[in-house]
């Protein structure tokens, strides 16, 4: 019989039977309330956090962006050796174009008319010598400016001091004392940069740019970004960028640094597109080195090459201190999608099951009526070969 | 007794007892079918979507890539002031190398023999003046090309017009009217670029490059990418890139722009490695500005510096219009992994529980036999201090 | 009655009733053990994998980084045509600064004094000609160095060979045989690079840099990275980088290549900040092309422009072979957060339900006592219109 039942069941069950757990429904204000509260909490979490806050009903995509920058401004310097000199974009932007960043030279040490030749090492950053025996021909350290010839020669204008002679671009650069204070191109604070940023969310085939539709040419010609008055103007004064980052431009200008221009595009594409606008924030990316002044600032060397009469190559070496501005574009866009919605609803329902688990713990182990409830909830079964010597707690 | 039971149970339960919910199995074609259908739906979702479509059995990794590019081609220009001139890679690629992008100059405004000096502002992009009183010495706007000297002088060749004199690189660049139409280096359409792209999936320690194994040197010397005939050739004609992006090369060439070369590496590492090949797509990254022509195109300025007799520095200023090509490498690879498989199976089973929840709603609240079913499913219990005045629906 | 019960229940249930499934508790060593083992496994997975290994109690953030690099070193070359020459940073770093990478020239082909003019094509990489009829004026291939004039002229120093004359920068570069073996600037192996890397985890507002607090100026002046002795020194010898990547510097130096400097910042912000330190690893990013030598190495062309007497522009064309070092910064930081903790606990509990499902399968379908257990677990109900002809297995 149990067999015939077995087969008919296994067959029938497949289609025409429906299994649902048997429930004991306990009438108890206390437990009932506890249960509802826990369920309410879970519901609140699922709806409030997962759906409203985390937008669990949306599919997300992260931004793809392209950036172009254009700096404008002119600086004037007046130095003893060079006289009055004008610096424009072609002079102070190095290299002339980069993918997502631009470098503005704010200070420099210029060494004119360098030629391949022999000259004594700088006495400041290399050991002095008494005789040639102190210098070994061909030796080079990664810190020196050239290859030693093996001679020990007097330093120009300081015949008392002798250093090893080196093959190098002579005269050597003298950057012992940091150049110019305040920075030579201090006018850079007034420079402006136009940042053109086009973004795209491929999943939603959505594109936008930071020059918003309502911006017309005449406005763009004269506007400057100002969080209060001109928050949509894509033209930034370098001084403002640094100030908003809480730094002092003239201070950075001397030794150089790295600034971050962050553009955030967080868009809810279920809402109107006009609400999807860029947010600009500025930060200094390198440390200010208040506590330890190890390798501060940002600088690099480059040269302009000339050919004098007789094909002799000479160069002007420039140690450029300045500010590198990295444009960083972040952002993610969300749009309603059925799949994540289903998934979150599903897992939300599953979580509701946890409520019962918690209440059972309370009802069966904490409440003083626990044994009463247990006997209602549980039915104790022994393997039938043991039936008979079942413990007292078997329900009669 | 209830105590002794309490302890013996808690002890025994720990190991030698097995709790499983009691089930009421309802023989009903209708409900049974509903139940199976819901379960079938969930199963279909779990298997079809999570496993087959989303590859829920795989662990994923995103691509790390390195790109090098090499442009080839020669352009010839024939202008009144310069005569016939040849432009090769070293002339039109600025800067000579970048990490993931390259710029090809297609059009330019050249200003020869600029020297530091004094000259009148361009009448086109600055206010005219009648007397020196209109010009204030030392004044500079971020739009002007120099620092005003305070004088008001006649514009060269147009003595009628006066503008403020400025300290600047003279003569000033005249970009009032956009240079050359069609673009000077229109031949750039025929240039080709070899893109070498090496990718890596660190989690799987898998590396590959876009020069596929079957490509030999002789083929690489003469092939050009063609989606139909040569889909694996890593050499692209610039004109083809722009055309595939739905743009007109000669049009972009005039004012410049930014193109995206997207390389997609989606690899299923459970399948043969030979199926893991790059897919190339091309897009224009900056807006074409059909509706608003605000700051269109892409251009920047750079200079070549010379030293004439007497150490006088002069420069050739070049306003370069051109196309920047950004190479963007996307992609993710998947490979079977036991952990995500387990997780997805687990959550899939958990989801099946939802079927019962749904059916219970139907059975207990919608079907007209709901009360009958309820009494079978539920057992009602009052707190025993209330026993006696239990409602009629208590099962006897 | 069933109605009155229906309403009172639906109302009461809302608050003062608590539903919990009825459980059949089977006393059976075998099944009990199986059950516990499965649960133990799931618990082990949830605690061990999700929490301990995957840090399921943490919220994560990925790194934002800025990198600056500074190369130091001098190389000396001694060639027949140029004599002894010194190369310093300004000579071999091209372009002088990049955002996250730097290029060190290690080998080069120099073509001096190129001027716009007419000269025969290189016989090595272009077809020879017998008469002008073989050359079509104005023709240009993307592989040739110029535009054909239509003439067929003898090649310099090899009058036997004739090639088509081209308008180009003459004399043409001769890169038929790869330049110099060993590399010209083989000293580059001794160059050092200081890498300054500042990272930030915006979610936790945590910033750090790879020049660790305990590093002082004097140490930084003389240290060189060494995994064993100086693992915190941010100054790397180029030779060491290449060697650690398992490559031979002098070999790469000849044809060039791309190296990756990977900096990994995996930080557990629940632990002491001092444990959050960068890990440096090095890899070659481009293929070594052992099997197929298609387009090996890395090189590009650039030029230095000069103006001779009479304003004639000439240039020195340099085909630069070298190593591009890409600095890649990875990493994620984790910190305790209540939300992910809750979620993982919830899903962990839900998974425990799977244990019961598995055991039911065993108990009800595999064990030989399955029918006995079934009758305890199940209660069979027919639609009441069928009641009467219910099967024997209905529990009385």
PDB file of N, CA and C in Angstrom, chain B residues 209-271:
ATOM      1  N   UNK B 209      47.838  39.640 -27.863  1.00  0.00           N
ATOM      2  CA  UNK B 209      48.003  40.931 -28.524  1.00  0.00           C
ATOM      3  C   UNK B 209      47.194  40.969 -29.802  1.00  0.00           C
ATOM      4  N   UNK B 210      46.951  42.168 -30.309  1.00  0.00           N
ATOM      5  CA  UNK B 210      46.034  42.292 -31.442  1.00  0.00           C
ATOM      6  C   UNK B 210      46.698  41.917 -32.765  1.00  0.00           C
ATOM      7  N   UNK B 211      48.025  41.697 -32.744  1.00  0.00           N
ATOM      8  CA  UNK B 211      48.663  41.091 -33.926  1.00  0.00           C
ATOM      9  C   UNK B 211      48.553  39.589 -33.742  1.00  0.00           C
ATOM     10  N   UNK B 212      47.524  38.994 -34.360  1.00  0.00           N
ATOM     11  CA  UNK B 212      47.185  37.605 -34.077  1.00  0.00           C
ATOM     12  C   UNK B 212      48.250  36.667 -34.632  1.00  0.00           C
ATOM     13  N   UNK B 213      48.330  35.463 -34.044  1.00  0.00           N
ATOM     14  CA  UNK B 213      49.408  34.528 -34.434  1.00  0.00           C
ATOM     15  C   UNK B 213      49.484  34.279 -35.931  1.00  0.00           C
ATOM     16  N   UNK B 214      48.300  34.242 -36.584  1.00  0.00           N
ATOM     17  CA  UNK B 214      48.348  33.851 -38.011  1.00  0.00           C
ATOM     18  C   UNK B 214      48.813  34.991 -38.912  1.00  0.00           C
ATOM     19  N   UNK B 215      49.042  36.188 -38.331  1.00  0.00           N
ATOM     20  CA  UNK B 215      49.493  37.317 -39.149  1.00  0.00           C
ATOM     21  C   UNK B 215      51.006  37.264 -39.291  1.00  0.00           C
ATOM     22  N   UNK B 216      51.474  37.198 -40.553  1.00  0.00           N
ATOM     23  CA  UNK B 216      52.920  37.143 -40.759  1.00  0.00           C
ATOM     24  C   UNK B 216      53.435  38.487 -41.255  1.00  0.00           C
ATOM     25  N   UNK B 217      54.745  38.618 -41.265  1.00  0.00           N
ATOM     26  CA  UNK B 217      55.356  39.898 -41.593  1.00  0.00           C
ATOM     27  C   UNK B 217      54.954  40.427 -42.958  1.00  0.00           C
ATOM     28  N   UNK B 218      54.931  39.561 -43.939  1.00  0.00           N
ATOM     29  CA  UNK B 218      54.665  40.037 -45.309  1.00  0.00           C
ATOM     30  C   UNK B 218      53.249  40.600 -45.386  1.00  0.00           C
ATOM     31  N   UNK B 219      52.289  39.908 -44.747  1.00  0.00           N
ATOM     32  CA  UNK B 219      50.906  40.393 -44.755  1.00  0.00           C
ATOM     33  C   UNK B 219      50.842  41.752 -44.064  1.00  0.00           C
ATOM     34  N   UNK B 220      51.531  41.864 -42.912  1.00  0.00           N
ATOM     35  CA  UNK B 220      51.464  43.091 -42.118  1.00  0.00           C
ATOM     36  C   UNK B 220      52.063  44.266 -42.881  1.00  0.00           C
ATOM     37  N   UNK B 221      52.968  43.968 -43.809  1.00  0.00           N
ATOM     38  CA  UNK B 221      53.642  45.062 -44.527  1.00  0.00           C
ATOM     39  C   UNK B 221      52.685  45.750 -45.489  1.00  0.00           C
ATOM     40  N   UNK B 222      51.657  44.992 -45.980  1.00  0.00           N
ATOM     41  CA  UNK B 222      50.844  45.586 -47.050  1.00  0.00           C
ATOM     42  C   UNK B 222      49.355  45.657 -46.714  1.00  0.00           C
ATOM     43  N   UNK B 223      48.940  45.097 -45.565  1.00  0.00           N
ATOM     44  CA  UNK B 223      47.494  45.045 -45.306  1.00  0.00           C
ATOM     45  C   UNK B 223      46.984  46.372 -44.753  1.00  0.00           C
ATOM     46  N   UNK B 224      45.682  46.598 -44.954  1.00  0.00           N
ATOM     47  CA  UNK B 224      44.984  47.734 -44.352  1.00  0.00           C
ATOM     48  C   UNK B 224      43.656  47.222 -43.825  1.00  0.00           C
ATOM     49  N   UNK B 225      43.300  47.651 -42.608  1.00  0.00           N
ATOM     50  CA  UNK B 225      42.082  47.140 -41.983  1.00  0.00           C
ATOM     51  C   UNK B 225      40.878  47.378 -42.881  1.00  0.00           C
ATOM     52  N   UNK B 226      40.065  46.322 -43.005  1.00  0.00           N
ATOM     53  CA  UNK B 226      38.811  46.427 -43.735  1.00  0.00           C
ATOM     54  C   UNK B 226      37.852  45.428 -43.114  1.00  0.00           C
ATOM     55  N   UNK B 227      36.741  45.949 -42.577  1.00  0.00           N
ATOM     56  CA  UNK B 227      35.854  45.087 -41.797  1.00  0.00           C
ATOM     57  C   UNK B 227      35.446  43.844 -42.571  1.00  0.00           C
ATOM     58  N   UNK B 228      35.360  44.007 -43.888  1.00  0.00           N
ATOM     59  CA  UNK B 228      34.906  42.875 -44.699  1.00  0.00           C
ATOM     60  C   UNK B 228      36.073  41.950 -45.046  1.00  0.00           C
ATOM     61  N   UNK B 229      37.130  42.529 -45.617  1.00  0.00           N
ATOM     62  CA  UNK B 229      38.170  41.672 -46.190  1.00  0.00           C
ATOM     63  C   UNK B 229      39.349  41.450 -45.239  1.00  0.00           C
ATOM     64  N   UNK B 230      39.721  42.458 -44.449  1.00  0.00           N
ATOM     65  CA  UNK B 230      40.881  42.323 -43.558  1.00  0.00           C
ATOM     66  C   UNK B 230      40.517  42.729 -42.126  1.00  0.00           C
ATOM     67  N   UNK B 231      39.640  41.952 -41.484  1.00  0.00           N
ATOM     68  CA  UNK B 231      39.183  42.364 -40.145  1.00  0.00           C
ATOM     69  C   UNK B 231      40.252  42.211 -39.068  1.00  0.00           C
ATOM     70  N   UNK B 232      41.332  41.494 -39.348  1.00  0.00           N
ATOM     71  CA  UNK B 232      42.361  41.262 -38.324  1.00  0.00           C
ATOM     72  C   UNK B 232      43.590  42.136 -38.519  1.00  0.00           C
ATOM     73  N   UNK B 233      43.611  42.946 -39.576  1.00  0.00           N
ATOM     74  CA  UNK B 233      44.801  43.756 -39.837  1.00  0.00           C
ATOM     75  C   UNK B 233      44.830  44.943 -38.882  1.00  0.00           C
ATOM     76  N   UNK B 234      45.909  45.107 -38.108  1.00  0.00           N
ATOM     77  CA  UNK B 234      45.967  46.181 -37.106  1.00  0.00           C
ATOM     78  C   UNK B 234      46.419  47.518 -37.684  1.00  0.00           C
ATOM     79  N   UNK B 235      46.400  47.630 -39.035  1.00  0.00           N
ATOM     80  CA  UNK B 235      46.796  48.893 -39.657  1.00  0.00           C
ATOM     81  C   UNK B 235      45.554  49.568 -40.219  1.00  0.00           C
ATOM     82  N   UNK B 236      45.308  50.817 -39.804  1.00  0.00           N
ATOM     83  CA  UNK B 236      44.069  51.505 -40.146  1.00  0.00           C
ATOM     84  C   UNK B 236      44.367  52.746 -40.976  1.00  0.00           C
ATOM     85  N   UNK B 237      43.567  52.959 -42.018  1.00  0.00           N
ATOM     86  CA  UNK B 237      43.673  54.212 -42.752  1.00  0.00           C
ATOM     87  C   UNK B 237      42.827  55.242 -42.014  1.00  0.00           C
ATOM     88  N   UNK B 238      43.405  56.410 -41.726  1.00  0.00           N
ATOM     89  CA  UNK B 238      42.697  57.410 -40.920  1.00  0.00           C
ATOM     90  C   UNK B 238      41.347  57.747 -41.548  1.00  0.00           C
ATOM     91  N   UNK B 239      41.322  57.838 -42.874  1.00  0.00           N
ATOM     92  CA  UNK B 239      40.070  58.160 -43.539  1.00  0.00           C
ATOM     93  C   UNK B 239      38.995  57.123 -43.252  1.00  0.00           C
ATOM     94  N   UNK B 240      39.394  55.839 -43.225  1.00  0.00           N
ATOM     95  CA  UNK B 240      38.415  54.776 -42.954  1.00  0.00           C
ATOM     96  C   UNK B 240      37.866  54.909 -41.537  1.00  0.00           C
ATOM     97  N   UNK B 241      38.750  55.194 -40.587  1.00  0.00           N
ATOM     98  CA  UNK B 241      38.313  55.331 -39.191  1.00  0.00           C
ATOM     99  C   UNK B 241      37.219  56.382 -39.100  1.00  0.00           C
ATOM    100  N   UNK B 242      37.483  57.538 -39.691  1.00  0.00           N
ATOM    101  CA  UNK B 242      36.512  58.640 -39.599  1.00  0.00           C
ATOM    102  C   UNK B 242      35.226  58.275 -40.339  1.00  0.00           C
ATOM    103  N   UNK B 243      35.349  57.640 -41.502  1.00  0.00           N
ATOM    104  CA  UNK B 243      34.152  57.304 -42.268  1.00  0.00           C
ATOM    105  C   UNK B 243      33.290  56.317 -41.491  1.00  0.00           C
ATOM    106  N   UNK B 244      33.928  55.285 -40.917  1.00  0.00           N
ATOM    107  CA  UNK B 244      33.138  54.293 -40.165  1.00  0.00           C
ATOM    108  C   UNK B 244      32.411  54.945 -38.999  1.00  0.00           C
ATOM    109  N   UNK B 245      32.990  56.038 -38.484  1.00  0.00           N
ATOM    110  CA  UNK B 245      32.326  56.739 -37.380  1.00  0.00           C
ATOM    111  C   UNK B 245      31.208  57.637 -37.896  1.00  0.00           C
ATOM    112  N   UNK B 246      30.994  57.600 -39.218  1.00  0.00           N
ATOM    113  CA  UNK B 246      29.887  58.363 -39.794  1.00  0.00           C
ATOM    114  C   UNK B 246      30.198  59.838 -39.949  1.00  0.00           C
ATOM    115  N   UNK B 247      31.486  60.174 -40.019  1.00  0.00           N
ATOM    116  CA  UNK B 247      31.861  61.581 -40.172  1.00  0.00           C
ATOM    117  C   UNK B 247      32.567  61.777 -41.516  1.00  0.00           C
ATOM    118  N   UNK B 248      32.755  63.041 -41.862  1.00  0.00           N
ATOM    119  CA  UNK B 248      33.457  63.377 -43.101  1.00  0.00           C
ATOM    120  C   UNK B 248      34.848  63.865 -42.752  1.00  0.00           C
ATOM    121  N   UNK B 249      35.862  63.139 -43.179  1.00  0.00           N
ATOM    122  CA  UNK B 249      37.234  63.452 -42.780  1.00  0.00           C
ATOM    123  C   UNK B 249      37.598  64.885 -43.126  1.00  0.00           C
ATOM    124  N   UNK B 250      37.337  65.277 -44.380  1.00  0.00           N
ATOM    125  CA  UNK B 250      37.763  66.622 -44.812  1.00  0.00           C
ATOM    126  C   UNK B 250      37.090  67.703 -43.973  1.00  0.00           C
ATOM    127  N   UNK B 251      35.898  67.405 -43.494  1.00  0.00           N
ATOM    128  CA  UNK B 251      35.189  68.384 -42.669  1.00  0.00           C
ATOM    129  C   UNK B 251      35.881  68.506 -41.307  1.00  0.00           C
ATOM    130  N   UNK B 252      36.144  67.362 -40.677  1.00  0.00           N
ATOM    131  CA  UNK B 252      36.830  67.387 -39.382  1.00  0.00           C
ATOM    132  C   UNK B 252      38.212  68.004 -39.536  1.00  0.00           C
ATOM    133  N   UNK B 253      38.872  67.692 -40.641  1.00  0.00           N
ATOM    134  CA  UNK B 253      40.263  68.106 -40.819  1.00  0.00           C
ATOM    135  C   UNK B 253      40.413  69.620 -40.703  1.00  0.00           C
ATOM    136  N   UNK B 254      39.396  70.360 -41.079  1.00  0.00           N
ATOM    137  CA  UNK B 254      39.520  71.819 -41.083  1.00  0.00           C
ATOM    138  C   UNK B 254      39.627  72.364 -39.661  1.00  0.00           C
ATOM    139  N   UNK B 255      38.694  71.972 -38.793  1.00  0.00           N
ATOM    140  CA  UNK B 255      38.661  72.547 -37.441  1.00  0.00           C
ATOM    141  C   UNK B 255      39.172  71.592 -36.383  1.00  0.00           C
ATOM    142  N   UNK B 256      39.406  70.339 -36.744  1.00  0.00           N
ATOM    143  CA  UNK B 256      39.919  69.389 -35.780  1.00  0.00           C
ATOM    144  C   UNK B 256      38.813  68.700 -35.008  1.00  0.00           C
ATOM    145  N   UNK B 257      39.184  67.657 -34.275  1.00  0.00           N
ATOM    146  CA  UNK B 257      38.212  66.910 -33.492  1.00  0.00           C
ATOM    147  C   UNK B 257      38.906  65.797 -32.730  1.00  0.00           C
ATOM    148  N   UNK B 258      38.099  65.013 -32.017  1.00  0.00           N
ATOM    149  CA  UNK B 258      38.631  63.899 -31.240  1.00  0.00           C
ATOM    150  C   UNK B 258      37.914  62.624 -31.647  1.00  0.00           C
ATOM    151  N   UNK B 259      38.673  61.639 -32.098  1.00  0.00           N
ATOM    152  CA  UNK B 259      38.082  60.362 -32.491  1.00  0.00           C
ATOM    153  C   UNK B 259      38.447  59.287 -31.472  1.00  0.00           C
ATOM    154  N   UNK B 260      37.533  58.354 -31.275  1.00  0.00           N
ATOM    155  CA  UNK B 260      37.805  57.240 -30.375  1.00  0.00           C
ATOM    156  C   UNK B 260      37.978  55.958 -31.164  1.00  0.00           C
ATOM    157  N   UNK B 261      39.087  55.261 -30.919  1.00  0.00           N
ATOM    158  CA  UNK B 261      39.291  53.937 -31.501  1.00  0.00           C
ATOM    159  C   UNK B 261      39.080  52.937 -30.377  1.00  0.00           C
ATOM    160  N   UNK B 262      37.945  52.254 -30.404  1.00  0.00           N
ATOM    161  CA  UNK B 262      37.605  51.345 -29.310  1.00  0.00           C
ATOM    162  C   UNK B 262      37.993  49.925 -29.667  1.00  0.00           C
ATOM    163  N   UNK B 263      38.754  49.293 -28.785  1.00  0.00           N
ATOM    164  CA  UNK B 263      39.140  47.896 -28.988  1.00  0.00           C
ATOM    165  C   UNK B 263      38.519  47.082 -27.864  1.00  0.00           C
ATOM    166  N   UNK B 264      37.663  46.127 -28.251  1.00  0.00           N
ATOM    167  CA  UNK B 264      36.911  45.347 -27.265  1.00  0.00           C
ATOM    168  C   UNK B 264      37.449  43.931 -27.230  1.00  0.00           C
ATOM    169  N   UNK B 265      37.819  43.487 -26.026  1.00  0.00           N
ATOM    170  CA  UNK B 265      38.347  42.127 -25.851  1.00  0.00           C
ATOM    171  C   UNK B 265      37.415  41.370 -24.913  1.00  0.00           C
ATOM    172  N   UNK B 266      36.305  40.849 -25.401  1.00  0.00           N
ATOM    173  CA  UNK B 266      35.440  40.019 -24.554  1.00  0.00           C
ATOM    174  C   UNK B 266      35.772  38.566 -24.811  1.00  0.00           C
ATOM    175  N   UNK B 267      36.302  37.900 -23.793  1.00  0.00           N
ATOM    176  CA  UNK B 267      36.812  36.551 -23.993  1.00  0.00           C
ATOM    177  C   UNK B 267      36.162  35.574 -23.030  1.00  0.00           C
ATOM    178  N   UNK B 268      35.720  34.420 -23.573  1.00  0.00           N
ATOM    179  CA  UNK B 268      35.255  33.311 -22.754  1.00  0.00           C
ATOM    180  C   UNK B 268      36.381  32.286 -22.704  1.00  0.00           C
ATOM    181  N   UNK B 269      37.158  32.335 -21.633  1.00  0.00           N
ATOM    182  CA  UNK B 269      38.372  31.514 -21.581  1.00  0.00           C
ATOM    183  C   UNK B 269      38.050  30.037 -21.380  1.00  0.00           C
ATOM    184  N   UNK B 270      36.743  29.692 -21.206  1.00  0.00           N
ATOM    185  CA  UNK B 270      36.392  28.272 -21.187  1.00  0.00           C
ATOM    186  C   UNK B 270      36.396  27.718 -22.611  1.00  0.00           C
ATOM    187  N   UNK B 271      36.302  28.628 -23.570  1.00  0.00           N
ATOM    188  CA  UNK B 271      36.344  28.192 -24.970  1.00  0.00           C
ATOM    189  C   UNK B 271      37.763  28.344 -25.509  1.00  0.00           C
TER     190      UNK B 271
END
